[in-house]
XYZ file of C-alpha atoms in Angstrom:
422
model
C -20.590 -14.590 14.948
C -18.155 -17.389 14.173
C -14.808 -18.274 15.702
C -12.747 -16.584 13.025
C -14.594 -13.315 13.522
C -13.799 -13.270 17.219
C -10.238 -14.481 16.934
C -9.086 -12.481 13.932
C -10.982 -9.218 14.202
C -11.807 -8.763 17.891
C -8.235 -9.429 18.951
C -6.635 -8.610 22.285
C -3.892 -9.690 24.676
C -5.287 -12.690 26.536
C -2.952 -12.561 29.553
C -3.676 -9.033 30.746
C -6.472 -6.541 31.215
C -6.990 -2.870 32.044
C -8.596 -1.437 35.173
C -9.243 2.088 36.450
C -6.382 2.767 38.864
C -8.603 3.922 41.767
C -10.295 0.505 41.639
C -7.118 -1.539 41.212
C -6.944 -2.642 44.834
C -10.579 -3.711 44.859
C -10.202 -5.779 41.696
C -6.978 -7.417 42.887
C -8.645 -8.325 46.176
C -11.186 -10.355 44.197
C -8.296 -12.039 42.375
C -6.389 -13.002 45.500
C -4.450 -16.215 44.918
C -4.397 -15.914 41.092
C -0.999 -14.145 40.901
C -2.642 -11.202 39.137
C -0.388 -8.165 39.454
C -0.106 -4.642 38.027
C 2.500 -4.370 35.272
C 2.124 -0.750 34.104
C 0.293 2.478 34.866
C -0.888 5.412 32.751
C -1.425 8.217 35.284
C -2.630 10.589 32.560
C -5.593 8.280 31.918
C -6.022 6.927 35.443
C -5.572 3.359 34.208
C -3.450 0.364 35.153
C -2.489 -2.762 33.246
C -2.824 -6.057 35.121
C -0.906 -9.194 34.148
C -2.544 -12.579 34.627
C -0.525 -15.809 34.308
C -3.580 -18.086 33.993
C -6.848 -16.428 32.995
C -8.726 -19.736 32.908
C -7.800 -20.619 36.495
C -8.613 -17.076 37.643
C -12.006 -17.247 35.917
C -12.826 -20.518 37.694
C -11.867 -19.026 41.046
C -13.951 -15.868 40.577
C -16.849 -17.958 39.310
C -16.749 -20.022 42.536
C -16.752 -16.860 44.617
C -19.636 -15.434 42.601
C -21.681 -18.617 43.064
C -20.907 -18.665 46.811
C -22.107 -15.059 47.057
C -25.384 -15.980 45.333
C -24.793 -13.544 42.470
C -26.564 -14.226 39.150
C -24.433 -15.736 36.393
C -23.304 -13.300 33.695
C -24.630 -13.647 30.161
C -21.792 -15.106 28.088
C -21.030 -16.393 24.626
C -19.923 -19.819 25.882
C -17.995 -20.719 22.735
C -16.000 -17.495 22.929
C -15.488 -17.781 26.698
C -14.163 -21.324 26.243
C -11.558 -20.168 23.712
C -10.819 -16.863 25.404
C -11.009 -17.308 29.197
C -10.373 -13.600 29.727
C -13.925 -13.035 28.434
C -15.271 -15.231 31.233
C -12.998 -13.703 33.861
C -14.055 -10.105 33.189
C -17.732 -11.083 33.042
C -17.468 -12.993 36.323
C -15.674 -10.078 37.993
C -18.381 -7.654 36.919
C -21.112 -10.013 38.100
C -19.490 -10.594 41.506
C -18.556 -6.972 42.240
C -21.839 -5.666 40.882
C -23.757 -8.014 43.191
C -21.812 -6.842 46.213
C -22.060 -3.112 45.446
C -25.626 -2.551 44.277
C -24.943 -2.926 40.574
C -21.854 -0.692 40.463
C -18.872 -2.191 38.650
C -15.328 -0.876 38.167
C -14.031 0.150 34.763
C -12.453 -2.958 33.224
C -11.287 -3.509 29.677
C -9.108 -5.554 27.352
C -5.740 -4.571 25.954
C -6.882 -4.790 22.358
C -4.772 -5.068 19.236
C -4.850 -2.066 16.911
C -4.444 -2.955 13.239
C -3.394 -0.605 10.481
C -6.670 0.231 8.731
C -4.967 -0.051 5.361
C -4.977 -3.776 6.102
C -8.781 -3.958 6.573
C -10.577 -5.855 5.257
C -7.478 -7.720 4.174
C -6.015 -9.151 7.406
C -3.855 -11.577 5.427
C -2.334 -8.718 3.410
C -3.954 -10.166 0.308
C -6.439 -8.933 -2.271
C -6.678 -5.414 -3.577
C -5.609 -2.432 -1.545
C -1.854 -2.475 -2.143
C -0.042 0.430 -3.869
C 0.810 0.510 -7.570
C 4.260 1.674 -8.717
C 4.494 4.842 -10.826
C 7.369 6.487 -12.684
C 9.835 8.440 -10.548
C 9.116 11.693 -12.444
C 5.354 11.503 -11.834
C 3.998 14.931 -10.916
C 2.490 14.923 -7.444
C -0.844 16.693 -6.941
C -0.934 20.009 -5.075
C -3.863 21.991 -3.693
C -3.810 25.766 -3.696
C -1.029 28.119 -4.722
C 0.163 29.308 -1.313
C 3.537 27.763 -0.433
C 3.126 29.150 3.106
C -0.133 27.290 3.786
C 0.099 25.549 7.132
C 3.070 27.571 8.369
C 3.708 26.665 12.050
C 0.855 24.141 12.062
C 1.924 20.890 13.710
C 0.604 17.595 12.384
C 1.418 14.225 13.962
C 1.129 11.090 11.837
C 0.870 8.112 14.187
C 1.465 5.263 11.755
C 4.375 3.329 10.256
C 7.927 4.611 10.080
C 8.715 7.009 7.236
C 11.084 6.460 4.329
C 13.631 9.331 3.932
C 12.203 10.460 0.613
C 14.037 13.220 -1.282
C 10.780 15.047 -2.055
C 9.982 15.241 1.643
C 13.462 16.198 2.856
C 13.442 18.918 5.501
C 9.651 18.862 5.780
C 9.160 16.320 8.553
C 10.700 15.165 11.823
C 10.629 11.760 13.467
C 9.712 11.044 17.073
C 12.483 8.468 17.579
C 14.881 6.161 15.769
C 12.134 3.571 15.224
C 10.131 6.092 13.193
C 12.669 6.374 10.353
C 13.185 3.549 7.862
C 16.758 2.625 7.063
C 18.127 3.060 3.547
C 20.926 1.352 1.690
C 19.889 -2.273 2.148
C 18.470 -4.564 -0.505
C 15.951 -6.308 1.719
C 12.421 -6.308 0.332
C 9.912 -4.422 2.471
C 6.235 -5.242 3.094
C 3.954 -3.072 0.957
C 2.159 -1.447 3.883
C 5.342 -0.144 5.496
C 5.338 2.796 3.053
C 2.036 4.026 4.464
C 3.311 6.988 6.520
C 5.504 8.100 3.605
C 2.444 8.159 1.358
C 0.269 10.043 3.866
C 2.964 12.602 4.634
C 3.257 13.466 0.963
C -0.510 13.965 0.828
C -0.607 16.191 3.909
C 2.220 18.371 2.641
C 0.545 18.605 -0.762
C -2.258 20.537 0.942
C -0.254 22.247 3.700
C 3.264 22.601 2.220
C 4.652 24.647 5.131
C 3.264 22.458 7.930
C 5.556 20.690 10.376
C 4.817 16.965 10.197
C 6.031 14.614 12.920
C 6.109 10.869 12.306
C 5.679 8.511 15.253
C 5.787 4.820 14.374
C 3.452 2.404 16.117
C 2.960 -0.110 13.266
C 6.233 -1.967 12.721
C 7.201 -4.784 10.331
C 8.040 -7.173 13.171
C 4.497 -6.756 14.528
C 2.821 -7.355 11.139
C 1.249 -3.920 11.191
C -0.277 -4.199 14.661
C 0.239 -2.700 18.118
C -1.329 -3.188 21.518
C -3.833 -0.536 22.562
C -1.867 0.134 25.737
C 1.238 0.985 23.714
C -0.830 3.159 21.370
C -2.328 5.012 24.346
C 1.138 5.723 25.738
C 2.041 7.349 22.411
C -1.202 9.313 22.344
C -0.929 10.797 25.814
C 2.664 11.873 25.147
C 1.226 14.490 22.771
C -1.431 15.829 25.140
C 0.509 18.985 26.099
C 2.802 19.177 23.077
C 1.061 21.926 21.119
C 0.052 19.600 18.277
C -2.739 20.972 16.076
C -3.803 17.885 14.111
C -3.278 14.196 14.786
C -3.753 11.772 11.888
C -4.645 8.167 12.785
C -4.952 5.265 10.353
C -5.397 2.318 12.676
C -8.299 0.861 14.580
C -10.006 -2.032 16.276
C -13.486 -3.512 16.581
C -15.305 -4.595 19.728
C -17.856 -7.341 20.249
C -20.354 -4.973 21.879
C -19.725 -2.078 19.506
C -18.590 0.208 22.338
C -15.353 2.177 22.502
C -12.464 0.382 24.266
C -11.788 1.793 27.736
C -8.167 2.833 27.124
C -8.882 4.479 23.790
C -11.990 6.248 25.068
C -9.998 7.932 27.824
C -7.074 8.808 25.546
C -9.320 10.453 22.957
C -11.164 12.359 25.702
C -7.802 13.719 26.866
C -6.593 14.772 23.402
C -9.575 16.163 21.538
C -10.085 19.365 23.547
C -6.484 20.270 22.674
C -6.201 19.194 19.035
C -8.228 17.885 16.115
C -7.982 14.105 15.821
C -8.641 12.783 12.314
C -9.078 9.041 11.757
C -9.610 6.775 8.773
C -12.997 5.046 8.735
C -11.634 1.730 7.427
C -11.825 -0.148 4.132
C -14.461 -2.741 4.963
C -17.625 -1.038 3.678
C -18.156 -3.645 0.966
C -17.075 -6.620 3.067
C -19.391 -9.401 4.122
C -19.109 -11.190 7.439
C -17.980 -14.486 5.985
C -15.548 -17.282 6.691
C -12.623 -14.861 6.645
C -13.984 -13.159 9.726
C -14.499 -9.695 8.276
C -16.703 -7.315 10.267
C -20.067 -6.309 8.864
C -20.028 -3.078 6.808
C -21.837 -1.097 9.530
C -19.581 -2.203 12.402
C -18.033 0.787 14.231
C -14.253 0.920 14.159
C -12.389 2.740 16.911
C -11.112 5.462 17.204
C -12.897 6.707 14.061
C -16.367 6.061 15.510
C -15.668 8.155 18.610
C -17.936 11.234 18.637
C -14.996 13.590 19.263
C -12.950 12.221 16.341
C -13.266 13.383 12.724
C -13.978 10.108 10.924
C -13.172 10.199 7.220
C -14.461 7.962 4.445
C -13.324 7.908 0.827
C -14.858 9.035 -2.449
C -14.176 7.645 -5.909
C -15.303 10.967 -7.411
C -17.211 13.953 -6.022
C -20.471 12.815 -4.478
C -19.711 9.124 -5.014
C -18.465 7.191 -1.966
C -15.917 4.474 -2.703
C -17.410 0.966 -2.424
C -14.979 0.054 0.366
C -15.839 3.101 2.475
C -18.246 2.434 5.387
C -21.521 4.358 5.166
C -22.500 4.802 8.787
C -23.686 7.693 10.968
C -20.324 8.024 12.708
C -18.530 8.909 9.424
C -18.205 12.711 9.335
C -16.418 13.670 6.126
C -15.552 12.166 2.756
C -12.422 12.947 0.760
C -10.717 11.613 -2.379
C -9.431 8.130 -1.628
C -9.328 6.173 -4.895
C -6.197 6.019 -7.060
C -4.462 8.790 -5.140
C -0.867 9.625 -6.083
C 1.812 10.406 -3.491
C 5.326 9.710 -2.240
C 6.291 6.123 -1.501
C 9.198 3.731 -0.964
C 12.160 3.264 -3.255
C 13.424 -0.273 -3.822
C 11.979 -3.769 -3.705
C 8.523 -4.121 -2.174
C 6.553 -7.311 -1.602
C 3.034 -6.814 -2.978
C 0.087 -9.215 -3.402
C 0.161 -11.242 -6.610
C -2.680 -10.087 -8.867
C -3.414 -13.697 -9.833
C -3.046 -15.212 -6.370
C -3.771 -12.571 -3.686
C -2.567 -14.755 -0.816
C 0.896 -14.835 -2.402
C 3.283 -11.884 -2.468
C 5.755 -11.067 -5.227
C 8.609 -8.546 -5.401
C 8.055 -5.326 -7.311
C 10.343 -2.358 -7.864
C 9.193 1.095 -6.747
C 10.899 4.409 -7.507
C 9.439 6.647 -4.804
C 5.974 7.356 -6.226
C 2.843 5.228 -6.086
C -0.902 5.181 -6.596
C -2.983 3.885 -3.667
C -6.585 3.756 -2.466
C -8.180 3.739 0.966
C -9.828 5.765 3.701
C -6.353 6.362 5.148
C -5.621 8.453 2.079
C -8.897 10.315 2.553
C -8.052 11.032 6.201
C -4.670 12.459 5.197
C -6.420 14.784 2.743
C -8.586 16.128 5.565
C -5.629 16.485 7.950
C -3.759 18.459 5.306
C -6.753 20.682 4.590
C -7.177 21.493 8.299
C -3.463 22.208 8.724
C -3.521 24.517 5.691
C -6.196 26.655 7.399
C -4.575 26.664 10.842
C -2.716 29.856 11.743
C -0.741 29.804 14.991
C -2.142 32.393 17.416
C -4.923 33.375 15.011
C -6.967 30.335 13.999
C -6.896 27.064 15.919
C -7.219 23.685 14.252
C -10.756 23.376 15.623
C -11.632 26.721 14.051
C -9.909 25.624 10.835
C -12.059 22.504 10.814
C -15.133 24.734 11.147
C -13.914 26.918 8.279
C -13.340 23.835 6.179
C -16.866 22.641 6.922
C -18.341 26.025 5.999
C -16.788 25.758 2.545
C -17.814 22.203 1.738
C -20.699 23.392 -0.412
C -18.226 24.803 -2.940
C -17.580 22.024 -5.477
C -14.284 23.615 -6.506
C -12.842 23.848 -3.000
C -10.998 20.809 -1.710
C -12.679 17.617 -2.888
C -13.792 17.158 0.731
C -17.493 16.845 1.494
C -19.886 16.051 4.313
C -20.702 12.367 4.619
C -24.306 11.483 3.863
C -26.083 8.295 4.914
C -27.607 6.281 2.071
C -31.375 6.392 1.712
C -33.157 3.517 3.511
């Protein structure tokens, strides 16, 4: 695995780490003299965030203590540990504490960076994957003839801010001021910032009476990224809110292929109470090359979590889209190629078709065509919401009902994911 893979895909905050709160004092005692200090706590998850002014110096100190204690050296990727001293520090801490306590180690983790999955495998915002402008009077697709489908069902879209689109007026709410895009200015917007607007239109196309709440975590000033700690704070805020379905279109990769500590605990808190639907990512046809893309079978989190409904995309019934990962953790497939939905109005910066690393302005009139597993996930979220009936059928039961009907080719366009033959 080369440097670009580590640095561009397996990204995290290098000056802080996460520890289980009951073990915070123990860990800090092994970091005495390094100025490590707790900066935040998430009581709902039993986790604390620790700031570290100099990870390299702290790693050297813990290494000296580990050697003095006679503990075996941890197995490390030396090239990675040299560039990212937090890797060495956490490994040395585990080795030292494990030696002292019979192999037991505290829960430690990184504060990873969550990228919008509509950006994978295009971390430079280039290449295909951007929306295409359509005429303002384009007819949007609908599913079913019941305008009351999804009545009282609550769907949260944790994504970008939403554009106040006329076709969506009165059919969504925003969590805060940051979750609503401003109108009336002529400034060009990045193409991915219309993502939540697109997904909301898709969800309401299947569940027209649902109540959709938009909570922005992917903002233009962060280039479509957010720290996992900040994401977790948003997630746990919905734990007791009565939400039925949560739609997630962001994710991260890990070097060891295991779920990040913070995300694992957040998903464990949420999934007994609601159905969490997540996009599987758009890197199924990518090769692990000089751009640092993950391999096509690499698990992406939270989609790969066993309690999450991971959704891949189809180009047509029974035909997975080339970009959709084909892995055992993908649960469902849904239409995700050339989907039509609501989008931004105004000037949008999109990749140049002749030079993908360059962006050019293009005018949009509120409707677009777009492809990706994010679109497929929104289709599934909408289908679950449409079958949820408050006080009668929970979202988990609606998901079961949806699954029972997947053998009907005329039902929803949603199908069970199948692994390719060896």
